[in-house]
CSV table of C-alpha atoms in Angstrom, one decimal:
chain,number,residue,atom,x,y,z
A,1,MET,CA,171.9,36.5,90.0
A,2,ASP,CA,173.8,39.9,90.8
A,3,THR,CA,173.1,42.7,88.6
A,4,SER,CA,175.6,42.3,86.0
A,5,GLN,CA,174.2,39.1,84.9
A,6,ARG,CA,170.8,40.6,85.4
A,7,PHE,CA,171.9,42.7,82.7
A,8,ARG,CA,172.9,40.2,80.2
A,9,VAL,CA,169.7,37.9,80.4
A,10,ARG,CA,167.9,40.9,79.4
A,11,ILE,CA,170.0,41.9,76.5
A,12,ASP,CA,170.1,37.9,75.1
A,13,ARG,CA,166.6,37.8,75.3
A,14,LEU,CA,166.3,41.5,73.3
A,15,LEU,CA,169.3,40.1,71.1
A,16,ALA,CA,166.7,37.1,70.1
A,17,LYS,CA,164.1,39.5,69.5
A,18,GLY,CA,166.0,41.4,67.3
A,19,SER,CA,166.5,38.5,65.5
A,20,ALA,CA,163.0,37.3,65.2
A,21,VAL,CA,162.3,41.2,64.1
A,22,LEU,CA,164.7,40.5,61.2
A,23,GLY,CA,162.5,37.1,60.6
A,24,THR,CA,159.9,39.8,59.6
A,25,HIS,CA,161.7,40.4,56.8
A,26,SER,CA,158.8,41.2,53.7
A,27,PRO,CA,160.9,42.2,50.6
A,28,ASP,CA,159.8,45.1,48.5
A,29,PRO,CA,156.9,44.8,45.6
A,30,PRO,CA,158.5,44.6,42.7
A,31,GLY,CA,159.3,48.4,41.0
A,32,VAL,CA,159.5,49.7,44.9
A,33,ILE,CA,162.4,50.4,46.5
A,34,GLY,CA,164.0,52.2,49.8
A,35,PHE,CA,160.8,51.3,52.3
A,36,PRO,CA,161.2,49.4,55.4
A,37,THR,CA,160.8,45.8,55.4
A,38,LEU,CA,160.4,44.1,58.4
A,39,ASP,CA,157.0,44.7,60.4
A,40,HIS,CA,156.9,48.0,61.7
A,41,GLY,CA,155.4,46.8,65.2
A,42,ALA,CA,157.5,44.5,66.1
A,43,PHE,CA,160.2,46.6,65.3
A,44,THR,CA,158.8,49.9,67.6
A,45,GLU,CA,158.7,47.6,70.5
A,46,TRP,CA,162.1,46.0,70.3
A,47,ARG,CA,163.7,49.0,69.6
A,48,ALA,CA,161.8,50.9,73.1
A,49,GLN,CA,162.5,48.1,75.1
A,50,SER,CA,166.2,48.1,74.1
A,51,LEU,CA,166.4,51.7,74.6
A,52,SER,CA,165.1,51.3,77.5
A,53,LEU,CA,167.4,48.8,78.9
A,54,LEU,CA,170.5,50.5,77.5
A,55,THR,CA,169.6,54.4,79.0
A,56,ASN,CA,168.6,52.4,82.3
A,57,LEU,CA,171.8,50.9,82.5
A,58,LEU,CA,174.3,53.6,80.8
A,59,GLY,CA,172.1,56.8,80.9
A,60,THR,CA,170.9,58.9,78.3
A,61,ASP,CA,174.2,60.3,77.2
A,62,HIS,CA,176.6,57.4,76.8
A,63,VAL,CA,177.9,56.7,73.4
A,64,TYR,CA,176.1,53.0,72.9
A,65,VAL,CA,172.9,55.0,73.9
A,66,ALA,CA,173.6,57.7,71.3
A,67,SER,CA,174.7,55.1,68.4
A,68,PHE,CA,171.5,52.9,68.8
A,69,GLU,CA,169.4,55.8,68.5
A,70,GLN,CA,171.3,57.0,65.6
A,71,GLU,CA,171.5,53.5,63.8
A,72,VAL,CA,168.0,52.3,64.9
A,73,ASP,CA,166.0,54.5,63.0
A,74,ARG,CA,163.7,52.7,60.9
A,75,SER,CA,162.1,49.6,60.4
A,76,TYR,CA,165.1,48.4,57.8
A,77,THR,CA,167.5,45.1,58.4
A,78,SER,CA,170.5,47.5,58.0
A,79,SER,CA,169.0,49.3,61.3
A,80,VAL,CA,168.3,46.1,63.4
A,81,GLU,CA,171.5,44.7,62.6
A,82,ALA,CA,173.1,47.8,63.7
A,83,GLY,CA,171.1,47.4,67.0
A,84,ILE,CA,172.0,44.0,67.5
A,85,GLY,CA,175.3,44.8,66.9
A,86,ILE,CA,175.3,47.3,70.1
A,87,LEU,CA,173.8,44.9,72.1
A,88,LYS,CA,176.4,42.3,71.5
A,89,ALA,CA,179.1,45.2,72.2
A,90,VAL,CA,177.1,46.1,75.8
A,91,SER,CA,177.3,42.5,76.7
A,92,GLU,CA,180.9,42.4,75.7
A,93,ASP,CA,181.7,44.7,78.1
A,94,LEU,CA,179.6,43.4,80.7
A,95,GLU,CA,181.4,40.3,80.5
A,96,ASP,CA,185.0,41.6,80.8
A,97,GLY,CA,183.7,44.0,83.7
A,98,PHE,CA,184.4,47.3,81.7
A,99,LEU,CA,180.9,48.7,82.9
A,100,THR,CA,181.3,48.5,86.7
A,101,ASP,CA,181.2,51.9,87.8
A,102,VAL,CA,178.3,52.3,85.7
A,103,LEU,CA,176.5,49.6,87.8
A,104,THR,CA,177.5,50.8,90.7
A,105,LEU,CA,176.0,54.0,90.3
A,106,VAL,CA,172.6,51.7,89.0
A,107,SER,CA,172.7,49.8,92.3
A,108,ALA,CA,173.4,53.0,94.3
A,109,GLU,CA,170.3,55.0,92.9
A,110,VAL,CA,167.7,51.8,92.9
A,111,PHE,CA,169.2,51.3,96.4
A,112,THR,CA,168.5,54.9,97.7
A,113,ASP,CA,164.9,54.6,96.0
A,114,PHE,CA,164.1,51.6,98.5
A,115,LEU,CA,165.7,53.2,100.8
A,116,ALA,CA,163.4,56.2,100.6
A,117,MET,CA,160.8,53.1,100.7
A,118,ALA,CA,161.7,51.8,104.3
A,119,GLY,CA,162.1,55.5,105.6
A,120,HIS,CA,158.5,56.1,104.7
A,121,LEU,CA,157.5,52.9,105.9
A,122,LEU,CA,158.9,53.9,109.1
A,123,GLU,CA,157.5,57.1,109.3
A,124,CYS,CA,153.8,55.3,108.9
A,125,GLU,CA,154.6,53.4,111.9
A,126,TYR,CA,155.0,49.9,109.4
A,127,LYS,CA,158.4,48.8,111.1
A,128,ASP,CA,157.8,45.6,110.3
A,129,PRO,CA,158.0,45.5,106.4
A,130,ALA,CA,160.5,48.5,106.6
A,131,ALA,CA,163.1,46.5,108.4
A,132,SER,CA,162.3,43.7,105.8
A,133,LEU,CA,163.0,45.8,103.3
A,134,CYS,CA,166.4,47.7,104.9
A,135,GLY,CA,167.8,43.9,105.2
A,136,ALA,CA,166.9,43.0,101.3
A,137,VAL,CA,169.0,46.5,100.2
A,138,LEU,CA,171.6,45.3,102.6
A,139,GLU,CA,172.3,42.2,101.3
A,140,GLU,CA,172.1,43.1,97.5
A,141,GLY,CA,174.3,45.7,98.8
A,142,LEU,CA,176.8,43.5,99.7
A,143,ARG,CA,176.6,41.8,96.8
A,144,ARG,CA,177.7,44.3,94.9
A,145,VAL,CA,180.3,45.5,97.2
A,146,ALA,CA,181.7,41.9,96.7
A,147,THR,CA,182.0,42.2,92.8
A,148,ASN,CA,183.2,45.5,92.9
A,149,ARG,CA,186.3,44.0,95.1
A,150,GLY,CA,186.4,40.7,93.5
A,151,VAL,CA,185.3,38.9,96.8
A,152,GLN,CA,183.6,35.4,95.0
A,153,VAL,CA,180.3,34.5,96.5
A,154,ARG,CA,177.6,32.4,95.1
A,155,GLU,CA,174.2,32.9,94.7
A,156,ARG,CA,173.3,30.9,97.8
A,157,ASP,CA,175.2,32.9,100.2
A,158,ASP,CA,172.8,34.7,102.7
A,159,LEU,CA,173.3,38.3,104.7
A,160,SER,CA,175.0,36.3,106.9
A,161,THR,CA,177.5,34.3,105.0
A,162,LEU,CA,178.3,37.5,102.7
A,163,ASN,CA,179.1,39.9,105.9
A,164,GLN,CA,181.5,37.3,106.8
A,165,LYS,CA,183.3,36.7,103.6
A,166,LEU,CA,183.7,40.8,103.2
A,167,ALA,CA,184.8,41.2,106.8
A,168,ALA,CA,187.5,38.2,106.4
A,169,LYS,CA,188.6,40.1,103.2
A,170,SER,CA,189.3,43.1,105.4
A,171,ILE,CA,186.9,45.0,103.4
A,172,TYR,CA,186.0,46.5,106.4
A,173,THR,CA,186.2,46.3,110.1
A,174,ARG,CA,185.5,43.5,112.6
A,175,LEU,CA,183.2,46.4,114.3
A,176,VAL,CA,181.4,47.1,111.0
A,177,GLN,CA,181.0,43.8,110.5
A,178,LYS,CA,179.1,43.3,114.6
A,179,ARG,CA,176.8,46.6,113.4
A,180,LEU,CA,175.8,44.6,110.3
A,181,ALA,CA,175.3,41.8,112.2
A,182,VAL,CA,173.2,43.1,114.4
A,183,TRP,CA,170.7,44.4,111.4
A,184,THR,CA,171.3,41.0,110.0
A,185,ASP,CA,169.1,40.2,113.2
A,186,VAL,CA,166.4,42.6,112.5
A,187,ARG,CA,166.0,41.3,109.5
A,188,ASN,CA,165.8,37.7,110.2
A,189,ALA,CA,163.2,38.9,113.0
A,190,ALA,CA,161.3,40.5,110.6
A,191,ASP,CA,161.3,38.0,108.0
A,192,HIS,CA,160.5,35.6,110.3
A,193,GLY,CA,157.5,37.0,111.9
A,194,LYS,CA,159.2,37.7,115.5
A,195,PHE,CA,158.2,41.2,115.4
A,196,SER,CA,158.2,41.5,119.4
A,197,GLU,CA,162.3,41.0,118.8
A,198,TYR,CA,163.2,44.6,117.9
A,199,SER,CA,161.8,47.8,117.9
A,200,LYS,CA,160.9,51.0,115.8
A,201,ALA,CA,164.1,52.2,117.0
A,202,ASP,CA,166.3,49.2,116.1
A,203,VAL,CA,165.1,49.5,112.7
A,204,ALA,CA,165.5,53.5,112.6
A,205,ASP,CA,169.2,52.5,113.6
A,206,MET,CA,169.3,49.9,111.1
A,207,HIS,CA,167.6,52.6,107.9
A,208,ALA,CA,170.0,55.3,108.9
A,209,GLY,CA,173.3,52.5,108.9
A,210,VAL,CA,172.2,50.8,106.0
A,211,SER,CA,172.2,54.2,104.3
A,212,SER,CA,175.3,55.0,105.4
A,213,PHE,CA,177.0,52.0,104.9
A,214,LEU,CA,176.4,52.1,101.6
A,215,ALA,CA,177.3,55.4,100.6
A,216,ARG,CA,180.6,54.7,101.7
A,217,HIS,CA,181.1,51.6,100.4
A,218,LEU,CA,179.6,51.9,97.0
A,219,THR,CA,180.8,55.1,95.6
């Protein structure tokens, strides 16, 4: 499941949760007008989770985030209906590919964080988990590159298969493909406990190479 799919799954869950919040509607008592009619706790939880997703996906300055903050301010039925409408619009834009640049930025930031973790592990002489982490970042990065370039991949495609597909589409050169194949071997050795088949220097080269590769192909 790629990044776009994961966000859409999360939005679907929040849409269902928003509908559940609407189901907590309790009419005002006779003679009372204008008070919120939805369960405040359920509303607050849904609003916080929705804003967290939107800001993680789009950033704090995006129009969807600003609209959600403005429209979904109190536990009124109309507020939740507005929020559900915004979430549906974001999901539709994701489905139609209009938020590709945003997803690329999110992916790049996440990859940077994980590569920083791998670098720290390497500095602390933990070459094996560092190799596994670099390999995982590379695999997810290749999936993102494939999505951005219109190369069709399947969920079961592994790092080697992704590398072959992208090279076959001339996304990068055969020389780059060979470098990625070396990093794939290091990752596979780490994941299968064959720790003597590679050195700390091999992992350091992999870490630097993956960082450079993703910086080039995810921007």
